Amino acid sequence: QVQLVESGGGLVQAGGSLRLSCAASGGTASSYIMGWFRQAPGKDREFVARITFRLPVTDYADSVKDRFTISRDNAKNTVYLQMNSLKPEDTAVYYCNARTLSGATDYWGQGTQVTVSS
């Protein structure tokens, strides 16, 4: 079992930047497929980005590609999401996710609010 704690959310103007952090405990982040999801009011939770263990292969939703960057620091058991050129439509609660290699189990953080003003 791994516990996830997100931080770094807040209010930012359109075009600005934020960096989200996800600290993992009770395990190592490198033992899981780590990712970020978000959920806006009245919308389904959607995939944002993911990063694999060992060889750090990354994947992004089309809506954030070239603006967001996911990275990991294995020594600190921490995953980051650098968000640049933020848009009002990026406003959502952002959740850190850890998926077991089998894909059978997902662990979730409590979420952190990101609000982008126009």
PDB file of C-alpha atoms in Angstrom:
ATOM      1  CA  GLN A   1       0.000   0.000   0.000  1.00  0.00           C
ATOM      2  CA  VAL A   2       1.205   3.483  -0.846  1.00  0.00           C
ATOM      3  CA  GLN A   3      -0.076   6.803   0.489  1.00  0.00           C
ATOM      4  CA  LEU A   4      -0.079   9.868  -1.740  1.00  0.00           C
ATOM      5  CA  VAL A   5      -0.135  13.526  -0.697  1.00  0.00           C
ATOM      6  CA  GLU A   6      -0.468  16.295  -3.284  1.00  0.00           C
ATOM      7  CA  SER A   7       0.583  19.908  -2.846  1.00  0.00           C
ATOM      8  CA  GLY A   8       1.201  23.005  -4.939  1.00  0.00           C
ATOM      9  CA  GLY A   9      -2.286  23.882  -6.100  1.00  0.00           C
ATOM     10  CA  GLY A  10      -3.651  27.396  -5.981  1.00  0.00           C
ATOM     11  CA  LEU A  11      -4.955  30.360  -7.936  1.00  0.00           C
ATOM     12  CA  VAL A  12      -3.075  31.590 -10.984  1.00  0.00           C
ATOM     13  CA  GLN A  13      -3.807  33.905 -13.911  1.00  0.00           C
ATOM     14  CA  ALA A  14      -4.130  32.571 -17.439  1.00  0.00           C
ATOM     15  CA  GLY A  15      -0.703  32.108 -18.973  1.00  0.00           C
ATOM     16  CA  GLY A  16       0.913  31.495 -15.607  1.00  0.00           C
ATOM     17  CA  SER A  17       2.566  28.406 -14.166  1.00  0.00           C
ATOM     18  CA  LEU A  18       2.221  26.050 -11.216  1.00  0.00           C
ATOM     19  CA  ARG A  19       4.147  22.991 -10.093  1.00  0.00           C
ATOM     20  CA  LEU A  20       2.256  20.205  -8.360  1.00  0.00           C
ATOM     21  CA  SER A  21       4.030  17.694  -6.133  1.00  0.00           C
ATOM     22  CA  CYS A  22       2.957  14.202  -5.098  1.00  0.00           C
ATOM     23  CA  ALA A  23       4.860  12.660  -2.195  1.00  0.00           C
ATOM     24  CA  ALA A  24       4.575   8.887  -1.836  1.00  0.00           C
ATOM     25  CA  SER A  25       5.015   6.957   1.405  1.00  0.00           C
ATOM     26  CA  GLY A  26       4.585   3.333   2.410  1.00  0.00           C
ATOM     27  CA  GLY A  27       6.332   2.328  -0.789  1.00  0.00           C
ATOM     28  CA  THR A  28       8.525   3.695  -3.548  1.00  0.00           C
ATOM     29  CA  ALA A  29       7.162   5.694  -6.453  1.00  0.00           C
ATOM     30  CA  SER A  30       9.391   3.718  -8.819  1.00  0.00           C
ATOM     31  CA  SER A  31       7.386   0.567  -8.010  1.00  0.00           C
ATOM     32  CA  TYR A  32       4.234   2.018  -9.580  1.00  0.00           C
ATOM     33  CA  ILE A  33       3.031   3.703 -12.706  1.00  0.00           C
ATOM     34  CA  MET A  34       2.517   7.255 -11.471  1.00  0.00           C
ATOM     35  CA  GLY A  35       0.086   9.679 -13.011  1.00  0.00           C
ATOM     36  CA  TRP A  36      -2.028  12.781 -12.681  1.00  0.00           C
ATOM     37  CA  PHE A  37      -5.759  13.070 -13.261  1.00  0.00           C
ATOM     38  CA  ARG A  38      -8.115  16.013 -12.929  1.00  0.00           C
ATOM     39  CA  GLN A  39     -11.810  16.578 -12.416  1.00  0.00           C
ATOM     40  CA  ALA A  40     -13.670  19.794 -13.180  1.00  0.00           C
ATOM     41  CA  PRO A  41     -17.125  20.574 -11.747  1.00  0.00           C
ATOM     42  CA  GLY A  42     -19.787  18.545 -13.530  1.00  0.00           C
ATOM     43  CA  LYS A  43     -17.185  16.606 -15.507  1.00  0.00           C
ATOM     44  CA  ASP A  44     -15.741  13.101 -15.328  1.00  0.00           C
ATOM     45  CA  ARG A  45     -12.270  12.559 -13.972  1.00  0.00           C
ATOM     46  CA  GLU A  46      -9.836  12.620 -16.887  1.00  0.00           C
ATOM     47  CA  PHE A  47      -6.298  11.497 -17.510  1.00  0.00           C
ATOM     48  CA  VAL A  48      -3.622  14.204 -17.636  1.00  0.00           C
ATOM     49  CA  ALA A  49      -0.183  12.553 -17.634  1.00  0.00           C
ATOM     50  CA  ARG A  50       1.681   9.433 -16.540  1.00  0.00           C
ATOM     51  CA  ILE A  51       5.276   8.292 -16.051  1.00  0.00           C
ATOM     52  CA  THR A  52       6.616   4.727 -15.834  1.00  0.00           C
ATOM     53  CA  PHE A  53       9.134   3.261 -13.413  1.00  0.00           C
ATOM     54  CA  ARG A  54      12.677   2.344 -14.462  1.00  0.00           C
ATOM     55  CA  LEU A  55      12.892   3.797 -17.956  1.00  0.00           C
ATOM     56  CA  PRO A  56      10.909   7.036 -17.524  1.00  0.00           C
ATOM     57  CA  VAL A  57       8.468   6.842 -20.406  1.00  0.00           C
ATOM     58  CA  THR A  58       5.894   9.632 -20.305  1.00  0.00           C
ATOM     59  CA  ASP A  59       2.465  10.107 -21.828  1.00  0.00           C
ATOM     60  CA  TYR A  60       0.155  13.132 -21.951  1.00  0.00           C
ATOM     61  CA  ALA A  61      -3.405  13.967 -22.795  1.00  0.00           C
ATOM     62  CA  ASP A  62      -3.695  15.930 -26.021  1.00  0.00           C
ATOM     63  CA  SER A  63      -5.180  18.858 -24.114  1.00  0.00           C
ATOM     64  CA  VAL A  64      -1.999  19.394 -22.063  1.00  0.00           C
ATOM     65  CA  LYS A  65       0.727  18.160 -24.405  1.00  0.00           C
ATOM     66  CA  ASP A  66       3.545  20.707 -24.867  1.00  0.00           C
ATOM     67  CA  ARG A  67       2.328  22.674 -21.835  1.00  0.00           C
ATOM     68  CA  PHE A  68       2.622  20.212 -18.935  1.00  0.00           C
ATOM     69  CA  THR A  69       5.631  18.104 -17.943  1.00  0.00           C
ATOM     70  CA  ILE A  70       5.566  15.128 -15.583  1.00  0.00           C
ATOM     71  CA  SER A  71       8.765  14.077 -13.828  1.00  0.00           C
ATOM     72  CA  ARG A  72       9.900  12.000 -10.863  1.00  0.00           C
ATOM     73  CA  ASP A  73      12.582  12.080  -8.190  1.00  0.00           C
ATOM     74  CA  ASN A  74      13.085   8.480  -7.078  1.00  0.00           C
ATOM     75  CA  ALA A  75      15.337   9.474  -4.163  1.00  0.00           C
ATOM     76  CA  LYS A  76      12.520  11.605  -2.722  1.00  0.00           C
ATOM     77  CA  ASN A  77       9.674   9.287  -3.786  1.00  0.00           C
ATOM     78  CA  THR A  78       8.053  12.308  -5.371  1.00  0.00           C
ATOM     79  CA  VAL A  79       6.329  12.940  -8.697  1.00  0.00           C
ATOM     80  CA  TYR A  80       5.878  16.429 -10.119  1.00  0.00           C
ATOM     81  CA  LEU A  81       3.608  18.057 -12.652  1.00  0.00           C
ATOM     82  CA  GLN A  82       4.964  21.292 -14.083  1.00  0.00           C
ATOM     83  CA  MET A  83       2.084  23.234 -15.632  1.00  0.00           C
ATOM     84  CA  ASN A  84       2.888  26.125 -17.957  1.00  0.00           C
ATOM     85  CA  SER A  85       0.717  28.365 -20.134  1.00  0.00           C
ATOM     86  CA  LEU A  86      -2.291  27.604 -17.973  1.00  0.00           C
ATOM     87  CA  LYS A  87      -5.768  28.177 -19.363  1.00  0.00           C
ATOM     88  CA  PRO A  88      -9.109  28.682 -17.580  1.00  0.00           C
ATOM     89  CA  GLU A  89     -10.204  25.269 -18.859  1.00  0.00           C
ATOM     90  CA  ASP A  90      -7.377  23.731 -16.796  1.00  0.00           C
ATOM     91  CA  THR A  91      -9.328  24.629 -13.652  1.00  0.00           C
ATOM     92  CA  ALA A  92      -9.999  21.402 -11.756  1.00  0.00           C
ATOM     93  CA  VAL A  93      -9.103  19.315  -8.748  1.00  0.00           C
ATOM     94  CA  TYR A  94      -5.898  17.485  -9.604  1.00  0.00           C
ATOM     95  CA  TYR A  95      -5.323  13.985  -8.211  1.00  0.00           C
ATOM     96  CA  CYS A  96      -2.127  11.987  -7.967  1.00  0.00           C
ATOM     97  CA  ASN A  97      -2.489   8.324  -8.945  1.00  0.00           C
ATOM     98  CA  ALA A  98      -0.346   5.253  -8.365  1.00  0.00           C
ATOM     99  CA  ARG A  99      -1.197   2.128 -10.358  1.00  0.00           C
ATOM    100  CA  THR A 100       0.262  -1.301  -9.679  1.00  0.00           C
ATOM    101  CA  LEU A 101       2.133  -2.934 -12.534  1.00  0.00           C
ATOM    102  CA  SER A 102      -0.719  -5.396 -13.060  1.00  0.00           C
ATOM    103  CA  GLY A 103      -3.167  -2.523 -13.354  1.00  0.00           C
ATOM    104  CA  ALA A 104      -5.390  -4.173 -10.768  1.00  0.00           C
ATOM    105  CA  THR A 105      -5.130  -1.540  -8.033  1.00  0.00           C
ATOM    106  CA  ASP A 106      -5.183   2.253  -8.034  1.00  0.00           C
ATOM    107  CA  TYR A 107      -4.181   4.489  -5.137  1.00  0.00           C
ATOM    108  CA  TRP A 108      -5.285   8.113  -5.016  1.00  0.00           C
ATOM    109  CA  GLY A 109      -4.247  11.256  -3.218  1.00  0.00           C
ATOM    110  CA  GLN A 110      -6.723  13.667  -1.650  1.00  0.00           C
ATOM    111  CA  GLY A 111      -6.557  16.125  -4.534  1.00  0.00           C
ATOM    112  CA  THR A 112      -5.385  19.718  -4.826  1.00  0.00           C
ATOM    113  CA  GLN A 113      -7.404  22.569  -6.333  1.00  0.00           C
ATOM    114  CA  VAL A 114      -6.043  24.445  -9.333  1.00  0.00           C
ATOM    115  CA  THR A 115      -7.949  27.560 -10.391  1.00  0.00           C
ATOM    116  CA  VAL A 116      -6.966  29.552 -13.476  1.00  0.00           C
ATOM    117  CA  SER A 117      -8.529  32.983 -13.867  1.00  0.00           C
ATOM    118  CA  SER A 118      -9.064  34.695 -17.212  1.00  0.00           C
TER     119      SER A 118
END
